[in-house]
PDB file of C-alpha atoms in Angstrom:
ATOM      1  CA  UNK A   1     -11.090 -23.454  15.225  1.00  0.00           C
ATOM      2  CA  UNK A   2     -12.217 -24.757  18.268  1.00  0.00           C
ATOM      3  CA  UNK A   3     -13.895 -22.208  20.558  1.00  0.00           C
ATOM      4  CA  UNK A   4     -11.913 -22.949  23.043  1.00  0.00           C
ATOM      5  CA  UNK A   5      -8.379 -21.877  19.998  1.00  0.00           C
ATOM      6  CA  UNK A   6     -11.293 -19.089  19.362  1.00  0.00           C
ATOM      7  CA  UNK A   7     -11.144 -17.796  23.139  1.00  0.00           C
ATOM      8  CA  UNK A   8      -7.761 -17.643  23.195  1.00  0.00           C
ATOM      9  CA  UNK A   9      -6.364 -15.287  19.864  1.00  0.00           C
ATOM     10  CA  UNK A  10      -9.718 -13.551  21.581  1.00  0.00           C
ATOM     11  CA  UNK A  11      -8.224 -12.675  24.920  1.00  0.00           C
ATOM     12  CA  UNK A  12      -4.613 -12.269  23.362  1.00  0.00           C
ATOM     13  CA  UNK A  13      -5.590  -9.179  21.159  1.00  0.00           C
ATOM     14  CA  UNK A  14      -7.858  -8.055  23.586  1.00  0.00           C
ATOM     15  CA  UNK A  15      -4.885  -7.738  25.822  1.00  0.00           C
ATOM     16  CA  UNK A  16      -3.121  -6.440  23.089  1.00  0.00           C
ATOM     17  CA  UNK A  17      -4.778  -3.782  22.773  1.00  0.00           C
ATOM     18  CA  UNK A  18      -4.804  -2.926  26.549  1.00  0.00           C
ATOM     19  CA  UNK A  19      -1.078  -2.237  25.754  1.00  0.00           C
ATOM     20  CA  UNK A  20      -1.681  -0.743  23.039  1.00  0.00           C
ATOM     21  CA  UNK A  21      -3.243   1.885  24.166  1.00  0.00           C
ATOM     22  CA  UNK A  22      -1.532   2.281  26.730  1.00  0.00           C
ATOM     23  CA  UNK A  23       1.400   4.206  26.321  1.00  0.00           C
ATOM     24  CA  UNK A  24       4.998   4.044  27.364  1.00  0.00           C
ATOM     25  CA  UNK A  25       5.845   1.451  23.339  1.00  0.00           C
ATOM     26  CA  UNK A  26       8.764   2.446  22.193  1.00  0.00           C
ATOM     27  CA  UNK A  27       9.588   4.035  19.541  1.00  0.00           C
ATOM     28  CA  UNK A  28       8.808   6.933  21.584  1.00  0.00           C
ATOM     29  CA  UNK A  29       8.865   9.298  17.997  1.00  0.00           C
ATOM     30  CA  UNK A  30       6.356  11.032  16.938  1.00  0.00           C
ATOM     31  CA  UNK A  31       5.177   9.818  13.171  1.00  0.00           C
ATOM     32  CA  UNK A  32       6.979  12.595  10.761  1.00  0.00           C
ATOM     33  CA  UNK A  33       5.205  15.188   9.730  1.00  0.00           C
ATOM     34  CA  UNK A  34       3.982  16.484   5.972  1.00  0.00           C
ATOM     35  CA  UNK A  35       5.623  19.029   5.808  1.00  0.00           C
ATOM     36  CA  UNK A  36       6.693  19.843   2.259  1.00  0.00           C
ATOM     37  CA  UNK A  37       5.109  23.237   1.485  1.00  0.00           C
ATOM     38  CA  UNK A  38       8.391  25.012   0.667  1.00  0.00           C
ATOM     39  CA  UNK A  39       9.359  22.782  -1.633  1.00  0.00           C
ATOM     40  CA  UNK A  40       7.432  24.364  -4.146  1.00  0.00           C
ATOM     41  CA  UNK A  41       8.779  27.817  -3.561  1.00  0.00           C
ATOM     42  CA  UNK A  42      11.799  27.554  -5.398  1.00  0.00           C
ATOM     43  CA  UNK A  43      12.695  27.244  -9.166  1.00  0.00           C
ATOM     44  CA  UNK A  44      12.676  24.071 -10.223  1.00  0.00           C
ATOM     45  CA  UNK A  45      13.092  22.326 -13.690  1.00  0.00           C
ATOM     46  CA  UNK A  46      10.052  21.151 -14.986  1.00  0.00           C
ATOM     47  CA  UNK A  47       7.963  18.217 -12.805  1.00  0.00           C
ATOM     48  CA  UNK A  48      11.283  18.186 -10.521  1.00  0.00           C
ATOM     49  CA  UNK A  49       8.823  19.585  -7.444  1.00  0.00           C
ATOM     50  CA  UNK A  50       6.556  17.214  -7.921  1.00  0.00           C
ATOM     51  CA  UNK A  51       9.319  14.779  -8.237  1.00  0.00           C
ATOM     52  CA  UNK A  52      10.963  16.003  -5.073  1.00  0.00           C
ATOM     53  CA  UNK A  53       7.446  16.458  -3.754  1.00  0.00           C
ATOM     54  CA  UNK A  54       6.219  12.827  -4.370  1.00  0.00           C
ATOM     55  CA  UNK A  55       9.174  10.752  -2.871  1.00  0.00           C
ATOM     56  CA  UNK A  56      10.486  12.737   0.032  1.00  0.00           C
ATOM     57  CA  UNK A  57       6.136  11.752   1.155  1.00  0.00           C
ATOM     58  CA  UNK A  58       7.023   8.151  -0.165  1.00  0.00           C
ATOM     59  CA  UNK A  59      10.505   8.041   2.548  1.00  0.00           C
ATOM     60  CA  UNK A  60       8.063   9.768   4.908  1.00  0.00           C
ATOM     61  CA  UNK A  61       5.375   7.108   4.754  1.00  0.00           C
ATOM     62  CA  UNK A  62       8.035   4.180   4.786  1.00  0.00           C
ATOM     63  CA  UNK A  63       9.619   5.808   8.232  1.00  0.00           C
ATOM     64  CA  UNK A  64       6.229   6.384   9.375  1.00  0.00           C
ATOM     65  CA  UNK A  65       4.826   2.845   9.190  1.00  0.00           C
ATOM     66  CA  UNK A  66       8.073   1.703  10.320  1.00  0.00           C
ATOM     67  CA  UNK A  67       7.541   3.314  13.763  1.00  0.00           C
ATOM     68  CA  UNK A  68       3.864   2.126  13.862  1.00  0.00           C
ATOM     69  CA  UNK A  69       5.069  -1.584  13.111  1.00  0.00           C
ATOM     70  CA  UNK A  70       7.390  -1.631  16.004  1.00  0.00           C
ATOM     71  CA  UNK A  71       5.292  -0.381  18.830  1.00  0.00           C
ATOM     72  CA  UNK A  72       2.590  -2.902  17.496  1.00  0.00           C
ATOM     73  CA  UNK A  73       5.510  -5.864  17.835  1.00  0.00           C
ATOM     74  CA  UNK A  74       6.863  -4.090  21.397  1.00  0.00           C
ATOM     75  CA  UNK A  75       3.315  -4.698  22.628  1.00  0.00           C
ATOM     76  CA  UNK A  76       2.735  -8.267  21.629  1.00  0.00           C
ATOM     77  CA  UNK A  77       6.278  -8.886  22.967  1.00  0.00           C
ATOM     78  CA  UNK A  78       4.280  -7.933  26.133  1.00  0.00           C
ATOM     79  CA  UNK A  79       1.422  -9.972  25.822  1.00  0.00           C
ATOM     80  CA  UNK A  80       3.309 -13.384  24.582  1.00  0.00           C
ATOM     81  CA  UNK A  81       5.026 -13.876  27.680  1.00  0.00           C
ATOM     82  CA  UNK A  82       1.422 -14.180  29.857  1.00  0.00           C
ATOM     83  CA  UNK A  83       1.736 -17.570  27.397  1.00  0.00           C
ATOM     84  CA  UNK A  84       2.820 -21.269  27.336  1.00  0.00           C
ATOM     85  CA  UNK A  85       5.984 -21.859  24.156  1.00  0.00           C
ATOM     86  CA  UNK A  86       1.875 -23.920  22.327  1.00  0.00           C
ATOM     87  CA  UNK A  87      -0.308 -20.873  23.005  1.00  0.00           C
ATOM     88  CA  UNK A  88       2.497 -18.248  22.060  1.00  0.00           C
ATOM     89  CA  UNK A  89       2.730 -20.106  19.026  1.00  0.00           C
ATOM     90  CA  UNK A  90      -0.633 -20.006  18.111  1.00  0.00           C
ATOM     91  CA  UNK A  91      -0.443 -16.279  18.736  1.00  0.00           C
ATOM     92  CA  UNK A  92       3.037 -15.327  16.919  1.00  0.00           C
ATOM     93  CA  UNK A  93       1.783 -17.211  14.117  1.00  0.00           C
ATOM     94  CA  UNK A  94      -1.938 -14.928  13.735  1.00  0.00           C
ATOM     95  CA  UNK A  95      -0.635 -11.421  14.520  1.00  0.00           C
ATOM     96  CA  UNK A  96       2.819 -11.053  14.625  1.00  0.00           C
ATOM     97  CA  UNK A  97       4.609 -13.151  12.657  1.00  0.00           C
ATOM     98  CA  UNK A  98       4.452 -10.978   9.357  1.00  0.00           C
ATOM     99  CA  UNK A  99       4.842  -7.322  11.170  1.00  0.00           C
ATOM    100  CA  UNK A 100       7.616  -9.137  12.336  1.00  0.00           C
ATOM    101  CA  UNK A 101       9.715 -10.404   9.411  1.00  0.00           C
ATOM    102  CA  UNK A 102       8.807  -6.354   7.531  1.00  0.00           C
ATOM    103  CA  UNK A 103      10.705  -4.774  10.483  1.00  0.00           C
ATOM    104  CA  UNK A 104      13.061  -7.282   9.599  1.00  0.00           C
ATOM    105  CA  UNK A 105      13.433  -6.480   5.954  1.00  0.00           C
ATOM    106  CA  UNK A 106      13.118  -2.869   5.914  1.00  0.00           C
ATOM    107  CA  UNK A 107      16.345  -1.610   7.159  1.00  0.00           C
ATOM    108  CA  UNK A 108      17.732  -2.837   4.372  1.00  0.00           C
ATOM    109  CA  UNK A 109      14.698  -1.477   2.030  1.00  0.00           C
ATOM    110  CA  UNK A 110      14.775   2.111   3.962  1.00  0.00           C
ATOM    111  CA  UNK A 111      18.685   2.272   3.073  1.00  0.00           C
ATOM    112  CA  UNK A 112      17.973   1.326  -0.909  1.00  0.00           C
ATOM    113  CA  UNK A 113      15.207   3.831  -0.435  1.00  0.00           C
ATOM    114  CA  UNK A 114      17.054   7.033   1.176  1.00  0.00           C
ATOM    115  CA  UNK A 115      19.581   6.725  -1.323  1.00  0.00           C
ATOM    116  CA  UNK A 116      16.949   6.378  -4.343  1.00  0.00           C
ATOM    117  CA  UNK A 117      14.928   9.440  -3.077  1.00  0.00           C
ATOM    118  CA  UNK A 118      18.367  11.685  -1.841  1.00  0.00           C
ATOM    119  CA  UNK A 119      19.546  11.198  -5.250  1.00  0.00           C
ATOM    120  CA  UNK A 120      16.971  12.325  -6.728  1.00  0.00           C
ATOM    121  CA  UNK A 121      15.642  15.530  -5.610  1.00  0.00           C
ATOM    122  CA  UNK A 122      19.947  16.733  -5.025  1.00  0.00           C
ATOM    123  CA  UNK A 123      20.553  16.138  -8.404  1.00  0.00           C
ATOM    124  CA  UNK A 124      17.498  18.329  -9.640  1.00  0.00           C
ATOM    125  CA  UNK A 125      19.184  20.653  -6.069  1.00  0.00           C
ATOM    126  CA  UNK A 126      22.144  20.479  -9.030  1.00  0.00           C
ATOM    127  CA  UNK A 127      20.605  21.273 -12.067  1.00  0.00           C
ATOM    128  CA  UNK A 128      18.580  24.852 -10.449  1.00  0.00           C
ATOM    129  CA  UNK A 129      21.736  25.703  -9.605  1.00  0.00           C
ATOM    130  CA  UNK A 130      22.970  25.267 -12.858  1.00  0.00           C
ATOM    131  CA  UNK A 131      27.184  25.811 -13.132  1.00  0.00           C
ATOM    132  CA  UNK A 132      27.500  23.534 -15.947  1.00  0.00           C
ATOM    133  CA  UNK A 133      25.769  20.664 -14.356  1.00  0.00           C
ATOM    134  CA  UNK A 134      24.093  17.702 -16.571  1.00  0.00           C
ATOM    135  CA  UNK A 135      21.008  15.643 -16.784  1.00  0.00           C
ATOM    136  CA  UNK A 136      23.033  13.116 -16.609  1.00  0.00           C
ATOM    137  CA  UNK A 137      23.554  10.304 -13.953  1.00  0.00           C
ATOM    138  CA  UNK A 138      25.951   7.637 -13.551  1.00  0.00           C
ATOM    139  CA  UNK A 139      23.743   3.989 -15.682  1.00  0.00           C
ATOM    140  CA  UNK A 140      21.766   6.375 -17.963  1.00  0.00           C
ATOM    141  CA  UNK A 141      21.894   4.811 -20.965  1.00  0.00           C
ATOM    142  CA  UNK A 142      24.310   7.743 -23.442  1.00  0.00           C
ATOM    143  CA  UNK A 143      23.377   6.206 -26.996  1.00  0.00           C
ATOM    144  CA  UNK A 144      19.939   4.656 -27.813  1.00  0.00           C
ATOM    145  CA  UNK A 145      21.105   1.407 -28.709  1.00  0.00           C
ATOM    146  CA  UNK A 146      22.561   1.169 -24.573  1.00  0.00           C
ATOM    147  CA  UNK A 147      20.335   0.195 -22.407  1.00  0.00           C
ATOM    148  CA  UNK A 148      20.168   1.773 -18.562  1.00  0.00           C
ATOM    149  CA  UNK A 149      23.296   0.305 -16.712  1.00  0.00           C
ATOM    150  CA  UNK A 150      21.929  -1.816 -12.746  1.00  0.00           C
ATOM    151  CA  UNK A 151      24.246  -0.310 -10.438  1.00  0.00           C
ATOM    152  CA  UNK A 152      25.163  -2.243  -7.966  1.00  0.00           C
ATOM    153  CA  UNK A 153      24.246  -0.228  -4.103  1.00  0.00           C
ATOM    154  CA  UNK A 154      27.684   0.519  -4.079  1.00  0.00           C
ATOM    155  CA  UNK A 155      28.131   2.498  -6.312  1.00  0.00           C
ATOM    156  CA  UNK A 156      24.661   3.320  -6.286  1.00  0.00           C
ATOM    157  CA  UNK A 157      26.154   5.394  -2.482  1.00  0.00           C
ATOM    158  CA  UNK A 158      29.052   6.540  -4.824  1.00  0.00           C
ATOM    159  CA  UNK A 159      27.707   8.192  -6.995  1.00  0.00           C
ATOM    160  CA  UNK A 160      25.017   9.857  -4.457  1.00  0.00           C
ATOM    161  CA  UNK A 161      28.583  10.853  -2.038  1.00  0.00           C
ATOM    162  CA  UNK A 162      29.948  12.708  -5.114  1.00  0.00           C
ATOM    163  CA  UNK A 163      26.728  13.990  -6.012  1.00  0.00           C
ATOM    164  CA  UNK A 164      26.163  15.544  -2.244  1.00  0.00           C
ATOM    165  CA  UNK A 165      30.150  16.291  -2.424  1.00  0.00           C
ATOM    166  CA  UNK A 166      29.374  20.268  -3.079  1.00  0.00           C
ATOM    167  CA  UNK A 167      26.905  20.528   0.148  1.00  0.00           C
ATOM    168  CA  UNK A 168      30.383  18.329   2.807  1.00  0.00           C
ATOM    169  CA  UNK A 169      27.455  15.998   4.089  1.00  0.00           C
ATOM    170  CA  UNK A 170      29.934  13.384   5.307  1.00  0.00           C
ATOM    171  CA  UNK A 171      27.888  12.535   7.884  1.00  0.00           C
ATOM    172  CA  UNK A 172      24.915  11.529   5.903  1.00  0.00           C
ATOM    173  CA  UNK A 173      26.466   8.683   4.014  1.00  0.00           C
ATOM    174  CA  UNK A 174      27.991   7.575   7.644  1.00  0.00           C
ATOM    175  CA  UNK A 175      24.650   7.354   9.009  1.00  0.00           C
ATOM    176  CA  UNK A 176      23.237   5.610   6.084  1.00  0.00           C
ATOM    177  CA  UNK A 177      26.270   3.445   5.972  1.00  0.00           C
ATOM    178  CA  UNK A 178      25.360   2.421   9.482  1.00  0.00           C
ATOM    179  CA  UNK A 179      21.612   0.693   8.003  1.00  0.00           C
ATOM    180  CA  UNK A 180      21.460  -2.949   7.156  1.00  0.00           C
ATOM    181  CA  UNK A 181      25.394  -2.892   8.260  1.00  0.00           C
ATOM    182  CA  UNK A 182      27.384  -6.209   9.125  1.00  0.00           C
ATOM    183  CA  UNK A 183      26.650  -5.928  12.836  1.00  0.00           C
ATOM    184  CA  UNK A 184      22.696  -5.886  12.071  1.00  0.00           C
ATOM    185  CA  UNK A 185      23.118  -8.363   9.547  1.00  0.00           C
ATOM    186  CA  UNK A 186      25.366 -10.890  12.402  1.00  0.00           C
ATOM    187  CA  UNK A 187      23.031  -9.815  15.107  1.00  0.00           C
ATOM    188  CA  UNK A 188      20.467 -11.662  12.926  1.00  0.00           C
ATOM    189  CA  UNK A 189      22.032 -14.164  11.491  1.00  0.00           C
ATOM    190  CA  UNK A 190      22.018 -12.468   8.348  1.00  0.00           C
ATOM    191  CA  UNK A 191      17.967 -12.739   8.547  1.00  0.00           C
ATOM    192  CA  UNK A 192      16.510 -10.081   5.743  1.00  0.00           C
ATOM    193  CA  UNK A 193      19.578 -12.226   2.805  1.00  0.00           C
ATOM    194  CA  UNK A 194      18.450 -15.561   4.199  1.00  0.00           C
ATOM    195  CA  UNK A 195      14.200 -15.502   3.781  1.00  0.00           C
ATOM    196  CA  UNK A 196      14.616 -13.568   0.753  1.00  0.00           C
ATOM    197  CA  UNK A 197      17.440 -16.196  -1.522  1.00  0.00           C
ATOM    198  CA  UNK A 198      16.983 -19.412   0.393  1.00  0.00           C
ATOM    199  CA  UNK A 199      16.405 -20.803   4.219  1.00  0.00           C
ATOM    200  CA  UNK A 200      15.748 -17.852   6.728  1.00  0.00           C
ATOM    201  CA  UNK A 201      16.067 -17.944  11.213  1.00  0.00           C
ATOM    202  CA  UNK A 202      12.306 -19.006  12.295  1.00  0.00           C
ATOM    203  CA  UNK A 203      11.000 -16.355  14.641  1.00  0.00           C
ATOM    204  CA  UNK A 204      11.433 -17.063  18.260  1.00  0.00           C
ATOM    205  CA  UNK A 205      11.233 -20.819  17.849  1.00  0.00           C
ATOM    206  CA  UNK A 206      12.819 -23.687  15.718  1.00  0.00           C
ATOM    207  CA  UNK A 207      16.058 -24.621  14.157  1.00  0.00           C
ATOM    208  CA  UNK A 208      16.531 -24.390  10.521  1.00  0.00           C
ATOM    209  CA  UNK A 209      19.785 -25.471   8.380  1.00  0.00           C
ATOM    210  CA  UNK A 210      20.243 -28.466  10.333  1.00  0.00           C
ATOM    211  CA  UNK A 211      22.434 -30.417   7.562  1.00  0.00           C
ATOM    212  CA  UNK A 212      24.565 -27.825   5.922  1.00  0.00           C
ATOM    213  CA  UNK A 213      26.569 -28.272   2.686  1.00  0.00           C
ATOM    214  CA  UNK A 214      29.511 -26.567   1.941  1.00  0.00           C
ATOM    215  CA  UNK A 215      32.987 -26.484  -0.643  1.00  0.00           C
ATOM    216  CA  UNK A 216      35.784 -26.320   1.089  1.00  0.00           C
ATOM    217  CA  UNK A 217      40.063 -27.091   0.790  1.00  0.00           C
ATOM    218  CA  UNK A 218      41.077 -30.973   0.423  1.00  0.00           C
ATOM    219  CA  UNK A 219      42.943 -32.012   3.997  1.00  0.00           C
ATOM    220  CA  UNK A 220      44.335 -35.363   4.986  1.00  0.00           C
ATOM    221  CA  UNK A 221      45.780 -37.039   7.682  1.00  0.00           C
ATOM    222  CA  UNK A 222      50.406 -36.261   7.467  1.00  0.00           C
ATOM    223  CA  UNK A 223      52.785 -38.640  10.475  1.00  0.00           C
ATOM    224  CA  UNK A 224      55.192 -36.873  11.964  1.00  0.00           C
ATOM    225  CA  UNK A 225      58.340 -37.401  12.988  1.00  0.00           C
ATOM    226  CA  UNK A 226      56.843 -38.541  16.365  1.00  0.00           C
ATOM    227  CA  UNK A 227      54.865 -40.878  15.462  1.00  0.00           C
ATOM    228  CA  UNK A 228      51.749 -38.396  15.582  1.00  0.00           C
ATOM    229  CA  UNK A 229      48.697 -37.596  12.627  1.00  0.00           C
ATOM    230  CA  UNK A 230      48.262 -34.392  11.877  1.00  0.00           C
ATOM    231  CA  UNK A 231      45.676 -32.453   9.349  1.00  0.00           C
ATOM    232  CA  UNK A 232      47.138 -31.463   6.691  1.00  0.00           C
ATOM    233  CA  UNK A 233      45.620 -29.361   3.484  1.00  0.00           C
ATOM    234  CA  UNK A 234      46.710 -30.482  -0.118  1.00  0.00           C
ATOM    235  CA  UNK A 235      47.320 -27.794  -2.574  1.00  0.00           C
ATOM    236  CA  UNK A 236      45.224 -27.544  -5.408  1.00  0.00           C
ATOM    237  CA  UNK A 237      41.766 -30.145  -4.255  1.00  0.00           C
ATOM    238  CA  UNK A 238      39.012 -29.463  -3.448  1.00  0.00           C
ATOM    239  CA  UNK A 239      36.557 -31.192  -1.350  1.00  0.00           C
ATOM    240  CA  UNK A 240      32.179 -31.163  -0.359  1.00  0.00           C
ATOM    241  CA  UNK A 241      31.474 -31.857   3.030  1.00  0.00           C
ATOM    242  CA  UNK A 242      28.058 -32.292   5.281  1.00  0.00           C
ATOM    243  CA  UNK A 243      27.993 -31.583   8.839  1.00  0.00           C
ATOM    244  CA  UNK A 244      25.468 -31.151  11.523  1.00  0.00           C
ATOM    245  CA  UNK A 245      24.862 -27.196  11.459  1.00  0.00           C
ATOM    246  CA  UNK A 246      21.420 -25.063  12.776  1.00  0.00           C
ATOM    247  CA  UNK A 247      20.385 -21.941  12.410  1.00  0.00           C
ATOM    248  CA  UNK A 248      18.487 -20.656  16.008  1.00  0.00           C
ATOM    249  CA  UNK A 249      15.828 -19.107  16.575  1.00  0.00           C
ATOM    250  CA  UNK A 250      15.907 -15.273  16.641  1.00  0.00           C
ATOM    251  CA  UNK A 251      14.667 -13.679  20.271  1.00  0.00           C
ATOM    252  CA  UNK A 252      11.720 -11.270  20.185  1.00  0.00           C
ATOM    253  CA  UNK A 253      13.014  -9.537  22.502  1.00  0.00           C
ATOM    254  CA  UNK A 254      16.436  -9.294  21.794  1.00  0.00           C
ATOM    255  CA  UNK A 255      16.399  -8.634  18.016  1.00  0.00           C
ATOM    256  CA  UNK A 256      13.005  -5.948  18.376  1.00  0.00           C
ATOM    257  CA  UNK A 257      15.984  -4.189  20.727  1.00  0.00           C
ATOM    258  CA  UNK A 258      17.893  -4.367  17.674  1.00  0.00           C
ATOM    259  CA  UNK A 259      16.212  -3.631  14.774  1.00  0.00           C
ATOM    260  CA  UNK A 260      14.328  -0.257  16.917  1.00  0.00           C
ATOM    261  CA  UNK A 261      17.672   1.196  17.052  1.00  0.00           C
ATOM    262  CA  UNK A 262      18.053  -0.030  13.053  1.00  0.00           C
ATOM    263  CA  UNK A 263      15.058   2.249  13.135  1.00  0.00           C
ATOM    264  CA  UNK A 264      16.906   5.245  14.836  1.00  0.00           C
ATOM    265  CA  UNK A 265      18.983   5.898  12.749  1.00  0.00           C
ATOM    266  CA  UNK A 266      16.652   5.698   9.756  1.00  0.00           C
ATOM    267  CA  UNK A 267      15.098   9.099  11.200  1.00  0.00           C
ATOM    268  CA  UNK A 268      18.970   9.817  11.824  1.00  0.00           C
ATOM    269  CA  UNK A 269      19.795  10.133   8.159  1.00  0.00           C
ATOM    270  CA  UNK A 270      15.639  10.932   7.311  1.00  0.00           C
ATOM    271  CA  UNK A 271      16.574  14.156   9.038  1.00  0.00           C
ATOM    272  CA  UNK A 272      19.567  14.314   7.619  1.00  0.00           C
ATOM    273  CA  UNK A 273      18.138  14.590   4.083  1.00  0.00           C
ATOM    274  CA  UNK A 274      15.570  16.659   4.837  1.00  0.00           C
ATOM    275  CA  UNK A 275      18.872  19.161   6.354  1.00  0.00           C
ATOM    276  CA  UNK A 276      20.455  18.919   3.046  1.00  0.00           C
ATOM    277  CA  UNK A 277      17.699  19.522   1.123  1.00  0.00           C
ATOM    278  CA  UNK A 278      16.316  22.628   2.827  1.00  0.00           C
ATOM    279  CA  UNK A 279      20.663  24.082   2.361  1.00  0.00           C
ATOM    280  CA  UNK A 280      20.659  23.581  -1.026  1.00  0.00           C
ATOM    281  CA  UNK A 281      17.622  24.636  -2.799  1.00  0.00           C
ATOM    282  CA  UNK A 282      18.083  27.738   0.149  1.00  0.00           C
ATOM    283  CA  UNK A 283      21.391  27.825  -1.884  1.00  0.00           C
ATOM    284  CA  UNK A 284      19.371  28.214  -5.026  1.00  0.00           C
ATOM    285  CA  UNK A 285      16.932  30.879  -3.504  1.00  0.00           C
ATOM    286  CA  UNK A 286      19.777  33.213  -2.973  1.00  0.00           C
ATOM    287  CA  UNK A 287      21.772  32.630  -6.090  1.00  0.00           C
ATOM    288  CA  UNK A 288      18.297  32.859  -8.622  1.00  0.00           C
ATOM    289  CA  UNK A 289      15.252  34.851  -6.458  1.00  0.00           C
ATOM    290  CA  UNK A 290      12.337  32.142  -6.018  1.00  0.00           C
ATOM    291  CA  UNK A 291       8.918  33.000  -9.035  1.00  0.00           C
TER     292      UNK A 291
END
């Protein structure tokens, strides 16, 4: 690195620290507390309390990390406006492209993590309640030579919805389905899927996939009675097409606002889960006194 480049990075990082220390950054919410002491005060099955407490802690870690990452991203968004295109590119590459990438993956990852955690914990609550409920989840093998079934996201969420039906928590599932939903994917050019399985959109500058290949119904020009031609589809035939396309870059300010909205949806879902868990264990305690 040249001295000028080092100076650029130091100056930018100092400005970032000023923004970070100045407060007023989004998300404005406080960090989630680690108040899990009451979990063990219920008659769980063997290792049930340890499972629920550990996974709740990890879920809390995920959301607290996302909160911190968004504040850092927001601070860099303020700093970057003071620089020209070339310097801004260097600063993004050095300091916060990886941070933004991680944030953009969070809605999908958090939706799956919440589904996993809530399924495990409420399964343990149902086991405490008894009433003939078995220690079996859809997808578990039922014979010694059967492998576990890898459920799709839809199947896992259907399993969870059935699991929590006794508490009529439709609102929890509604909120969960708003994470990584179609509007989010469209607003981010399906960043998570494209980045993981193909080529995703760039951040702030640069176009990807300038040429696209597609397979479409075959068409040909057919002469009409008035002497003009129209394109008509030929039944049963397909054709391969190559055309100029292009996925534009994501605007760092716009997608920050979109990602922040998803974070708040995840927080609401987490808080809904904490209420659900509380209702469930209190129901158990009203039937079977805690040890």
